């Protein structure tokens, strides 16, 4: 099937009492899922499992019908580079690159010259275009977060995973980012999984999950 | 993909250019030092070899043979015990070879004044670039580089340096007339002032002239009972002019006059051997050395020192490389999150390895290029520095 499917997933960290069990969780093509729950509930762990950054001990995670666990590591990386957009909680920008270079980083490693126009467009939409040639290390937290959002979208991913992408933003900018993400999923048919502590945003997603219900 | 890795590595290096330059600079130094050392030793050998081989024998006061060679051949500024002129005359009287005297005690504007005879110019195959050779007392001829550096030429004058500032009764500087400039020879002769041996003896105070103080009213302080007392306007230097030339004269036995050394040119190989044997006696106040042997001995010592230094530098290089590896390892460890992010985005381990390798290559390559440039500069300047070192 298209979209994201998680079934009978079990995951534990070595020497940790933390247990994550997900019997069935699906995000359709163009669908959106918000992961809710208190800090330490396992939201980021589940997001990383769904995006293929972590592999489950048991069960299956498939993106667009591809089972990530059965893929060789190189294929899994290539899959992420091509089809997955990631927005990290700490933005994970490279401070020695400019805003433009950070946004176009996936394209650089895909050896693709495409995306510059889209990158610029995203930067304008997210109001960081004025910093296009500035080093990422010189941006404010909010600006860095918006650059990270643009980087996740620049290669038109089929699957988008966002870990608190609005945490450092004011209300206005939060709306801008949310509108952009939701418009993108709706227009491209990409699947979005997002973590947030902002309960006001939850109703805007097609499905919601409290992750603490999956953990023990 | 490698282009992306190179781009990322280059951007990191450029962003951290100070650290990169420091690391590359440190590598450049430890790489360049052994290379420069070799270049300098080779330049020393090249600078000294031809002259040592071209000079059959040198006669001088018994003592350090090395000092004698350095002073007589390269005019190295160091006090050399003087020998009497009679030793040179004795050697000449054997008929076994020519003896060209050298007196290198005095200086002018930092350059050695070499008191010698006309034969020296033929022996060293020195040609005039302008003017003529010295023809009378007080004349001098300049080496090409000295003349060029000081902007002097025929018709100009040059003062000898007063060697003893505190000796009130000492010798006053001699104002020498420059009659010619030698053509470039690429030897220590280019940096020397050549004068007749008698001119140098004049500087040493062994000859003197008499100024006609009494006839110049400006210079007379007092005249009484046939004695003339000069006032302070009397010039405090010697100058040989056409007017006072005849008044200059030497006192005493010329055989007792000092010279620094003499270049000996034996008539043939047999004469060379005979002369060498004649001066082997330990009780003689003079010695006859073969510059070629002294040069080989000096170079042997120099090569030993070089090899020792190379061993030390190799250890230093090893330590520097180990520290560089440690610096990179720590740097990559500190940037682990950054590489993890790239991996999370889908960048392959091979590309991450290329990125790291390119960073190392840029720093290492930069260090290597800087080392080669430094070595090239040393090679370019080596001859000049060695000449300065020998002067």
Coordinates of C-alpha atoms in Angstrom, one line a residue:
Chain A
X1 CA 0.0 0.0 0.0
X2 CA 1.0 3.7 -0.3
X3 CA 1.6 5.8 2.7
X4 CA 3.0 4.6 6.0
X5 CA 2.1 1.4 7.7
X6 CA 3.2 0.2 11.1
X7 CA 2.1 -3.3 12.3
X8 CA 3.0 -5.4 15.3
X9 CA 6.0 -3.2 16.0
X10 CA 8.0 -3.8 19.2
X11 CA 11.0 -1.8 20.2
X12 CA 13.3 -1.7 23.3
X13 CA 16.5 0.1 24.0
X14 CA 19.2 -2.2 25.3
X15 CA 19.3 -2.3 29.2
X16 CA 16.3 0.0 29.4
X17 CA 12.8 -0.7 30.8
X18 CA 11.3 1.3 28.0
X19 CA 9.0 -0.7 25.8
X20 CA 7.2 0.5 22.7
X21 CA 4.4 -1.7 21.2
X22 CA 2.4 -0.5 18.2
X23 CA -0.1 -3.1 16.9
X24 CA -1.4 -1.1 13.9
X25 CA -0.8 2.5 12.8
X26 CA -1.4 3.8 9.3
X27 CA -1.0 7.1 7.5
X28 CA -2.5 7.2 4.1
X29 CA -1.0 8.9 1.1
X30 CA -1.6 12.6 1.6
X31 CA -2.6 11.8 5.2
X32 CA -1.3 13.5 8.3
X33 CA -0.7 12.1 11.8
X34 CA 0.2 14.0 14.9
X35 CA 2.0 12.2 17.7
X36 CA 1.1 13.6 21.1
X37 CA 2.2 12.7 24.6
X38 CA 4.3 14.0 27.5
X39 CA 8.1 14.3 27.3
X40 CA 9.8 10.9 27.5
X41 CA 6.7 9.1 26.2
X42 CA 8.6 7.8 23.2
X43 CA 7.3 10.2 20.5
X44 CA 10.7 10.8 19.0
X45 CA 11.5 7.0 19.1
X46 CA 8.4 6.2 17.3
X47 CA 9.1 8.9 14.7
X48 CA 12.6 7.5 14.1
X49 CA 11.2 4.0 13.8
X50 CA 8.6 5.2 11.3
X51 CA 11.2 7.1 9.3
X52 CA 13.7 4.2 9.2
X53 CA 16.3 5.9 11.4
X54 CA 15.7 3.1 14.0
X55 CA 14.9 -0.5 13.2
X56 CA 12.2 -2.3 15.2
X57 CA 13.1 -5.5 17.2
X58 CA 9.9 -7.0 15.8
X59 CA 7.1 -6.0 13.5
X60 CA 7.1 -4.1 10.3
X61 CA 7.4 -0.5 9.1
X62 CA 6.6 0.1 5.5
X63 CA 6.8 3.3 3.6
X64 CA 5.0 3.2 0.3
X65 CA 5.0 -0.6 0.6
X66 CA 8.7 -0.9 1.1
X67 CA 9.7 -2.7 4.3
X68 CA 12.5 -0.6 5.7
X69 CA 13.8 -3.4 8.0
X70 CA 14.4 -5.8 5.2
X71 CA 16.3 -3.2 3.1
X72 CA 20.1 -3.2 3.1
X73 CA 21.5 -0.2 4.9
X74 CA 22.7 1.5 1.7
X75 CA 19.3 1.1 0.1
X76 CA 17.6 2.5 3.2
X77 CA 19.9 5.6 3.2
X78 CA 19.2 6.1 -0.5
X79 CA 15.5 5.7 0.1
X80 CA 15.7 8.4 2.8
X81 CA 17.7 10.7 0.6
X82 CA 15.2 10.4 -2.2
X83 CA 11.8 10.0 -0.5
X84 CA 12.0 11.1 3.1
X85 CA 12.0 14.7 4.5
X86 CA 13.2 15.0 8.1
X87 CA 12.8 18.0 10.5
X88 CA 14.9 17.4 13.6
X89 CA 14.0 18.7 17.0
X90 CA 17.4 20.5 17.2
X91 CA 17.2 21.5 13.5
X92 CA 20.6 19.9 12.8
X93 CA 21.8 22.6 10.4
X94 CA 25.4 22.8 9.5
X95 CA 26.6 26.1 10.9
X96 CA 29.5 26.5 8.4
X97 CA 27.1 26.4 5.4
X98 CA 24.9 29.2 4.3
X99 CA 21.1 29.1 4.5
X100 CA 21.0 28.3 0.8
X101 CA 23.6 25.5 1.1
X102 CA 21.7 24.0 4.1
X103 CA 18.4 24.1 2.3
X104 CA 19.9 22.5 -0.8
X105 CA 22.0 20.0 1.1
X106 CA 19.8 16.9 0.1
X107 CA 19.9 18.1 -3.5
X108 CA 23.7 18.5 -3.2
X109 CA 24.1 14.9 -2.1
X110 CA 21.5 13.7 -4.7
X111 CA 23.8 15.4 -7.2
X112 CA 20.8 17.3 -8.5
X113 CA 20.9 20.8 -9.7
X114 CA 17.1 21.0 -9.4
X115 CA 15.5 22.5 -6.4
X116 CA 17.2 25.8 -6.3
X117 CA 14.1 27.7 -7.4
X118 CA 12.0 25.7 -5.0
X119 CA 14.4 26.2 -2.2
X120 CA 14.3 30.0 -2.8
X121 CA 10.5 29.8 -3.0
X122 CA 10.4 27.9 0.3
X123 CA 12.8 30.4 1.9
X124 CA 10.5 33.3 0.8
X125 CA 7.4 31.5 2.1
X126 CA 9.2 30.9 5.4
X127 CA 10.6 34.4 5.5
X128 CA 14.3 33.4 5.7
X129 CA 15.1 34.4 2.1
X130 CA 16.8 37.6 3.3
X131 CA 19.4 35.3 5.0
X132 CA 19.9 33.2 1.8
X133 CA 23.7 33.8 1.8
X134 CA 24.2 34.1 5.5
X135 CA 25.9 31.4 7.5
X136 CA 23.4 29.2 9.4
X137 CA 25.4 29.6 12.6
X138 CA 24.4 33.3 12.6
X139 CA 20.6 32.8 12.6
X140 CA 18.2 33.0 15.5
X141 CA 16.5 29.8 16.8
X142 CA 13.3 30.6 14.9
X143 CA 15.1 31.2 11.7
X144 CA 17.1 28.0 12.0
X145 CA 13.9 26.1 12.6
X146 CA 12.4 27.5 9.4
X147 CA 15.5 26.7 7.4
X148 CA 15.3 23.1 8.7
X149 CA 11.6 23.0 7.4
X150 CA 12.7 24.3 4.0
X151 CA 15.5 21.7 3.8
X152 CA 13.0 18.9 4.6
X153 CA 10.8 19.9 1.7
X154 CA 13.3 20.9 -1.0
X155 CA 13.6 17.5 -2.7
X156 CA 9.8 17.0 -2.7
X157 CA 9.7 14.0 -0.3
X158 CA 7.0 11.4 -0.3
X159 CA 7.2 11.0 3.4
X160 CA 7.6 13.8 5.9
X161 CA 8.6 13.4 9.5
X162 CA 8.7 16.5 11.7
X163 CA 9.8 16.6 15.3
X164 CA 8.3 19.7 16.9
X165 CA 8.8 21.9 13.9
X166 CA 7.0 24.8 15.5
X167 CA 8.5 24.7 18.9
X168 CA 10.7 27.8 18.5
X169 CA 8.2 29.9 16.5
X170 CA 5.8 32.7 17.4
X171 CA 2.2 32.2 16.6
X172 CA 2.4 33.9 13.2
X173 CA 5.3 31.9 12.1
X174 CA 3.8 28.7 13.5
X175 CA 0.8 29.2 11.3
X176 CA 3.1 29.8 8.3
X177 CA 4.9 26.6 8.9
X178 CA 1.8 24.5 9.6
X179 CA 0.0 25.9 6.6
X180 CA 3.1 25.1 4.4
X181 CA 3.4 21.5 5.7
X182 CA -0.3 20.8 5.4
X183 CA -0.6 22.4 2.0
X184 CA 2.4 20.4 0.8
X185 CA 1.0 17.0 1.9
X186 CA -2.4 17.9 0.5
X187 CA -0.9 19.0 -2.9
X188 CA 1.8 16.3 -3.3
X189 CA 0.1 13.4 -1.7
X190 CA 2.9 13.0 0.8
X191 CA 2.4 11.5 4.2
X192 CA 3.2 13.7 7.2
X193 CA 4.0 12.5 10.7
X194 CA 4.6 15.2 13.2
X195 CA 5.3 15.5 16.9
X196 CA 4.0 18.5 18.8
X197 CA 3.2 19.5 22.4
X198 CA 0.9 22.2 21.0
X199 CA -2.6 20.6 21.5
X200 CA -4.2 23.5 19.5
X201 CA -2.5 22.1 16.4
X202 CA -3.8 18.5 16.8
X203 CA -7.3 19.0 15.3
X204 CA -5.7 20.1 12.0
X205 CA -4.3 16.6 11.4
X206 CA -6.3 13.8 9.9
X207 CA -5.4 11.4 12.8
X208 CA -3.9 11.8 16.2
X209 CA -2.1 9.3 18.5
X210 CA -1.1 9.5 22.1
X211 CA 2.2 7.7 22.1
X212 CA 2.2 7.0 25.9
X213 CA -0.6 4.5 25.2
X214 CA 1.9 2.5 23.2
X215 CA 4.6 2.4 25.8
X216 CA 5.3 0.7 29.1
Chain B
X1 CA 28.7 12.4 -4.7
X2 CA 32.4 13.0 -4.4
X3 CA 31.8 16.6 -5.6
X4 CA 29.3 17.1 -2.8
X5 CA 31.7 15.6 -0.3
X6 CA 34.5 17.9 -1.6
X7 CA 32.1 20.9 -1.4
X8 CA 31.2 20.2 2.2
X9 CA 34.9 19.6 3.2
X10 CA 35.9 22.8 1.4
X11 CA 33.2 24.8 3.1
X12 CA 34.2 23.5 6.5
X13 CA 37.9 24.3 6.0
X14 CA 37.1 27.8 4.7
X15 CA 34.8 28.5 7.6
X16 CA 37.5 27.4 10.0
X17 CA 40.4 28.9 8.1
X18 CA 42.4 30.1 11.1
X19 CA 42.5 26.6 12.6
X20 CA 43.2 25.1 9.2
X21 CA 46.0 27.5 8.5
X22 CA 47.6 26.8 11.9
X23 CA 47.4 23.1 11.4
X24 CA 48.7 23.3 7.8
X25 CA 51.4 25.8 8.9
X26 CA 52.6 23.4 11.6
X27 CA 52.7 20.5 9.1
X28 CA 54.4 22.8 6.6
X29 CA 57.1 23.6 9.1
X30 CA 57.9 20.0 10.1
X31 CA 57.8 18.9 6.4
X32 CA 59.9 21.9 5.2
X33 CA 62.6 21.7 7.9
X34 CA 64.3 18.6 6.7
X35 CA 64.0 19.7 3.1
X36 CA 65.4 23.1 3.8
X37 CA 68.2 21.6 5.8
X38 CA 69.2 19.4 2.9
X39 CA 69.0 22.4 0.5
X40 CA 71.2 24.5 2.8
X41 CA 73.8 21.8 3.2
X42 CA 73.8 21.3 -0.6
X43 CA 74.1 25.1 -1.1
X44 CA 77.0 25.2 1.4
X45 CA 78.7 22.4 -0.4
X46 CA 78.2 24.0 -3.8
X47 CA 79.3 27.4 -2.6
X48 CA 82.5 26.1 -1.1
X49 CA 83.5 23.2 -3.3
X50 CA 84.7 25.0 -6.4
X51 CA 86.9 27.5 -4.6
X52 CA 88.4 24.8 -2.3
X53 CA 89.2 22.6 -5.3
X54 CA 90.6 25.5 -7.3
X55 CA 93.0 26.5 -4.5
X56 CA 95.9 24.0 -4.3
X57 CA 97.5 25.0 -1.0
X58 CA 97.3 27.8 1.6
X59 CA 100.1 28.9 3.9
X60 CA 99.3 30.4 7.3
X61 CA 100.2 30.5 10.9
X62 CA 99.9 27.1 12.7
X63 CA 96.6 26.7 14.4
X64 CA 93.1 25.9 13.1
X65 CA 93.4 24.7 9.5
X66 CA 89.7 25.2 9.1
X67 CA 89.9 28.8 10.2
X68 CA 92.8 29.3 7.9
X69 CA 90.8 27.9 5.0
X70 CA 87.7 29.9 5.7
X71 CA 89.6 33.1 6.1
X72 CA 91.9 32.8 3.1
X73 CA 89.3 31.4 0.7
X74 CA 86.0 32.8 1.8
X75 CA 87.2 35.9 3.7
X76 CA 85.2 34.8 6.7
X77 CA 85.4 37.5 9.3
X78 CA 87.3 35.9 12.1
X79 CA 90.6 36.9 13.8
X80 CA 93.4 34.9 12.2
X81 CA 96.9 34.8 13.8
X82 CA 99.2 36.7 11.5
X83 CA 102.4 35.3 9.9
X84 CA 105.4 37.2 9.0
X85 CA 106.1 38.1 5.3
X86 CA 109.4 36.3 5.5
X87 CA 107.7 32.8 5.5
X88 CA 106.1 33.7 2.2
X89 CA 109.5 34.9 0.9
X90 CA 111.1 31.7 2.0
X91 CA 108.5 29.6 0.2
X92 CA 109.0 31.7 -3.0
X93 CA 112.8 31.2 -2.7
X94 CA 112.4 27.4 -3.0
X95 CA 111.1 27.8 -6.5
X96 CA 108.5 25.2 -5.9
X97 CA 105.5 27.4 -6.5
X98 CA 104.0 30.9 -6.5
X99 CA 102.8 32.4 -3.3
X100 CA 100.0 35.1 -3.4
X101 CA 99.8 37.0 -0.1
X102 CA 96.5 37.8 1.5
X103 CA 95.8 40.2 4.3
X104 CA 92.2 40.1 5.4
X105 CA 92.3 41.9 8.7
X106 CA 90.5 45.1 7.8
X107 CA 87.1 46.0 6.6
X108 CA 85.2 48.8 4.8
X109 CA 81.5 49.2 5.1
X110 CA 81.2 45.7 6.4
X111 CA 83.2 44.1 3.5
X112 CA 86.6 42.5 3.9
X113 CA 89.5 44.5 2.5
X114 CA 91.8 42.0 0.9
X115 CA 95.4 43.1 0.6
X116 CA 97.0 41.1 -2.1
X117 CA 99.1 41.3 -5.3
X118 CA 98.1 41.5 -8.9
X119 CA 98.6 37.8 -9.3
X120 CA 95.5 37.2 -7.3
X121 CA 93.3 38.5 -10.1
X122 CA 94.9 36.2 -12.6
X123 CA 94.7 33.2 -10.3
X124 CA 91.0 33.7 -9.6
X125 CA 90.4 34.7 -13.2
X126 CA 88.7 37.9 -12.1
X127 CA 87.8 40.4 -14.8
X128 CA 87.1 44.0 -14.6
X129 CA 83.6 45.2 -15.4
X130 CA 84.6 48.9 -15.3
X131 CA 87.6 51.0 -14.5
X132 CA 91.0 49.6 -14.0
X133 CA 93.0 47.7 -11.3
X134 CA 94.8 49.6 -8.6
X135 CA 97.9 51.3 -9.7
X136 CA 99.2 53.1 -6.6
X137 CA 99.0 53.2 -2.9
X138 CA 95.5 53.9 -1.6
X139 CA 93.7 52.5 -4.6
X140 CA 91.1 49.7 -4.4
X141 CA 88.9 47.6 -6.6
X142 CA 85.4 46.5 -5.5
X143 CA 83.7 43.2 -6.0
X144 CA 80.6 43.4 -8.2
X145 CA 77.9 42.8 -5.6
X146 CA 79.5 45.1 -3.1
X147 CA 79.7 47.9 -5.6
X148 CA 76.1 47.3 -6.7
X149 CA 74.8 47.2 -3.1
X150 CA 76.6 50.3 -2.1
X151 CA 76.2 52.2 -5.4
X152 CA 79.9 52.7 -5.7
X153 CA 82.0 52.8 -8.9
X154 CA 85.3 54.1 -10.2
X155 CA 86.1 57.6 -9.0
X156 CA 84.3 57.1 -5.7
X157 CA 86.0 56.8 -2.4
X158 CA 85.7 54.2 0.4
X159 CA 86.8 54.6 4.0
X160 CA 88.4 51.6 5.8
X161 CA 86.7 50.9 9.1
X162 CA 88.4 52.0 12.3
X163 CA 89.0 48.6 13.9
X164 CA 89.8 49.9 17.4
X165 CA 87.5 52.7 18.6
X166 CA 89.0 53.1 22.0
X167 CA 92.6 53.2 20.9
X168 CA 93.3 56.9 20.7
X169 CA 96.7 56.3 19.4
X170 CA 95.4 53.8 16.9
X171 CA 95.2 53.9 13.2
X172 CA 92.9 56.4 11.5
X173 CA 90.7 55.2 8.6
X174 CA 92.2 55.3 5.1
X175 CA 90.2 57.1 2.4
X176 CA 90.7 54.7 -0.5
X177 CA 90.2 55.7 -4.1
X178 CA 88.0 53.2 -6.1
X179 CA 89.6 52.6 -9.5
X180 CA 87.6 49.7 -10.7
X181 CA 84.7 47.2 -10.2
X182 CA 85.1 43.5 -10.9
X183 CA 82.7 41.5 -13.1
X184 CA 80.3 39.1 -11.2
X185 CA 82.1 35.9 -10.4
X186 CA 79.6 34.3 -8.0
X187 CA 82.3 33.8 -5.4
X188 CA 83.2 35.6 -2.1
X189 CA 85.3 38.0 -4.3
X190 CA 82.0 39.7 -5.3
X191 CA 81.7 41.0 -1.7
X192 CA 85.2 42.1 -1.1
X193 CA 87.4 45.2 -1.5
X194 CA 90.8 44.5 -3.1
X195 CA 93.8 46.7 -2.4
X196 CA 97.5 46.3 -2.8
X197 CA 99.2 44.6 0.2
X198 CA 101.0 47.9 0.9
X199 CA 97.7 49.8 1.1
X200 CA 96.6 47.3 3.8
X201 CA 99.9 47.8 5.6
X202 CA 99.2 51.5 5.4
X203 CA 95.8 51.0 7.1
X204 CA 97.7 48.9 9.7
X205 CA 99.9 51.9 10.4
X206 CA 103.1 50.3 9.1
X207 CA 103.5 53.1 6.6
X208 CA 102.8 56.7 6.8
X209 CA 103.0 60.0 5.0
X210 CA 103.5 63.5 6.2
X211 CA 100.9 66.2 5.6
X212 CA 102.4 69.6 5.1
X213 CA 100.6 71.2 8.1
X214 CA 102.9 74.2 8.3
X215 CA 102.0 75.5 4.8
X216 CA 98.2 75.5 5.5
X217 CA 97.5 78.4 7.8
X218 CA 94.0 76.9 8.7
X219 CA 95.5 73.9 10.3
X220 CA 98.2 75.6 12.5
X221 CA 97.5 76.1 16.1
X222 CA 101.0 77.3 17.1
X223 CA 104.4 77.6 15.7
X224 CA 107.5 78.1 17.9
X225 CA 111.2 77.3 17.6
X226 CA 110.7 75.4 14.3
X227 CA 107.9 73.2 15.7
X228 CA 104.4 73.3 14.3
X229 CA 101.4 72.3 16.4
X230 CA 98.3 71.4 14.4
X231 CA 94.8 72.4 15.5
X232 CA 91.7 70.3 15.6
X233 CA 90.9 70.9 12.0
X234 CA 93.5 68.3 10.9
X235 CA 91.8 65.5 9.1
X236 CA 91.5 62.4 11.2
X237 CA 92.1 60.0 8.3
X238 CA 94.8 59.0 5.9
X239 CA 94.4 59.8 2.2
X240 CA 96.9 59.2 -0.4
X241 CA 96.9 61.9 -3.0
X242 CA 99.2 62.7 -6.0
X243 CA 100.6 65.5 -3.8
X244 CA 101.5 63.4 -0.8
X245 CA 102.1 60.1 -2.5
X246 CA 105.9 60.4 -2.4
X247 CA 105.9 61.2 1.3
X248 CA 104.5 57.7 2.2
X249 CA 107.2 55.3 3.3
X250 CA 107.7 52.1 5.3
X251 CA 109.9 51.6 8.3
X252 CA 111.6 48.5 9.3
X253 CA 112.1 45.0 7.7
X254 CA 109.4 44.1 5.2
X255 CA 110.1 40.4 6.1
X256 CA 108.7 41.1 9.5
X257 CA 105.5 42.7 8.1
X258 CA 102.3 40.6 8.8
X259 CA 100.0 38.9 6.4
X260 CA 97.0 36.7 7.1
X261 CA 97.8 33.9 4.7
X262 CA 99.2 33.1 1.3
X263 CA 97.7 31.1 -1.5
X264 CA 100.3 28.7 -2.8
X265 CA 100.3 27.5 -6.4
X266 CA 102.9 24.8 -6.8
X267 CA 104.7 24.4 -10.1
X268 CA 103.6 20.8 -10.4
X269 CA 102.3 17.8 -8.5
X270 CA 105.8 16.9 -7.3
X271 CA 106.4 20.4 -6.0
X272 CA 103.0 20.2 -4.2
X273 CA 104.1 17.1 -2.5
X274 CA 107.5 18.5 -1.6
X275 CA 106.0 21.6 -0.2
X276 CA 103.4 19.6 1.8
X277 CA 106.2 17.5 3.3
X278 CA 108.3 20.6 4.1
X279 CA 105.6 22.2 6.3
X280 CA 104.7 19.0 8.2
X281 CA 107.2 19.8 10.9
X282 CA 105.3 20.5 14.1
X283 CA 107.9 23.0 15.4
X284 CA 107.4 25.4 12.4
X285 CA 105.4 28.5 13.2
X286 CA 103.5 28.1 9.9
X287 CA 101.4 25.4 8.3
X288 CA 100.6 24.5 4.7
X289 CA 97.1 23.2 4.2
X290 CA 95.2 21.7 1.2
X291 CA 91.8 23.4 1.1
X292 CA 90.3 20.4 -0.7
X293 CA 91.1 18.2 2.3
X294 CA 89.8 20.7 4.8
X295 CA 86.6 21.1 2.7
X296 CA 86.0 17.4 2.6
X297 CA 86.6 17.2 6.3
X298 CA 84.2 20.1 6.9
X299 CA 81.6 18.6 4.7
X300 CA 82.0 15.2 6.4
X301 CA 81.2 16.9 9.7
X302 CA 78.4 18.9 8.2
X303 CA 76.8 15.7 6.7
X304 CA 77.1 14.0 10.1
X305 CA 75.3 16.9 11.7
X306 CA 72.8 16.9 8.9
X307 CA 72.1 13.2 9.4
X308 CA 71.7 13.7 13.1
X309 CA 69.4 16.7 12.6
X310 CA 67.4 14.6 10.0
X311 CA 66.8 11.9 12.6
X312 CA 65.6 14.4 15.1
X313 CA 63.4 16.1 12.5
X314 CA 62.0 12.7 11.5
X315 CA 61.0 12.1 15.1
X316 CA 59.5 15.6 15.2
X317 CA 57.7 14.9 12.0
X318 CA 56.3 11.6 13.4
X319 CA 55.1 13.4 16.5
X320 CA 53.5 16.2 14.5
X321 CA 51.7 13.7 12.3
X322 CA 50.5 11.8 15.3
X323 CA 49.2 15.1 16.8
X324 CA 47.5 15.9 13.5
X325 CA 45.8 12.6 13.5
X326 CA 44.7 13.2 17.0
X327 CA 43.4 16.7 16.1
X328 CA 41.4 15.3 13.2
X329 CA 40.1 12.4 15.3
X330 CA 38.9 14.8 18.1
X331 CA 37.4 17.1 15.5
X332 CA 35.4 14.3 13.9
X333 CA 34.4 13.1 17.3
X334 CA 33.1 16.5 18.3
X335 CA 31.3 16.8 15.0
X336 CA 29.7 13.4 15.4
X337 CA 26.2 14.9 15.6
X338 CA 26.8 16.6 12.3
X339 CA 27.8 13.4 10.6
X340 CA 24.9 11.6 12.2
X341 CA 22.6 14.2 10.7
X342 CA 24.1 13.7 7.3
X343 CA 23.6 10.0 7.7
X344 CA 20.0 10.5 8.8
X345 CA 19.4 12.6 5.8
X346 CA 20.6 9.6 3.7
X347 CA 24.2 10.5 2.9
X348 CA 26.1 7.3 2.5
X349 CA 29.0 6.2 4.8
X350 CA 31.3 6.3 1.8
X351 CA 30.4 10.0 1.2
X352 CA 30.9 10.8 4.8
X353 CA 34.3 9.1 4.6
X354 CA 35.1 11.1 1.5
X355 CA 34.1 14.3 3.3
X356 CA 36.5 13.6 6.1
X357 CA 39.2 12.4 3.7
X358 CA 38.9 15.6 1.7
X359 CA 39.2 17.7 4.9
X360 CA 42.4 15.8 5.8
X361 CA 43.7 16.1 2.2
X362 CA 43.0 19.9 2.0
X363 CA 44.9 20.5 5.3
X364 CA 47.6 18.0 4.5
X365 CA 47.9 19.2 0.9
X366 CA 48.0 22.8 2.1
X367 CA 50.8 22.0 4.5
X368 CA 52.6 20.1 1.7
X369 CA 52.3 23.0 -0.8
X370 CA 53.4 25.5 1.9
X371 CA 56.4 23.3 2.7
X372 CA 57.3 23.1 -1.0
X373 CA 57.0 26.9 -1.3
X374 CA 59.1 27.4 1.8
X375 CA 61.7 25.0 0.4
X376 CA 61.6 26.7 -3.0
X377 CA 62.2 30.1 -1.3
X378 CA 65.1 28.7 0.8
X379 CA 66.5 27.1 -2.4
X380 CA 66.2 30.4 -4.2
X381 CA 67.9 32.4 -1.4
X382 CA 70.2 29.6 -0.2
X383 CA 73.3 30.8 -2.1
X384 CA 72.8 34.4 -0.8
X385 CA 72.3 33.2 2.8
X386 CA 75.3 30.9 2.6
X387 CA 77.5 33.7 1.3
X388 CA 76.3 35.9 4.1
X389 CA 77.0 33.1 6.6
X390 CA 80.5 32.7 5.2
X391 CA 81.3 36.4 5.1

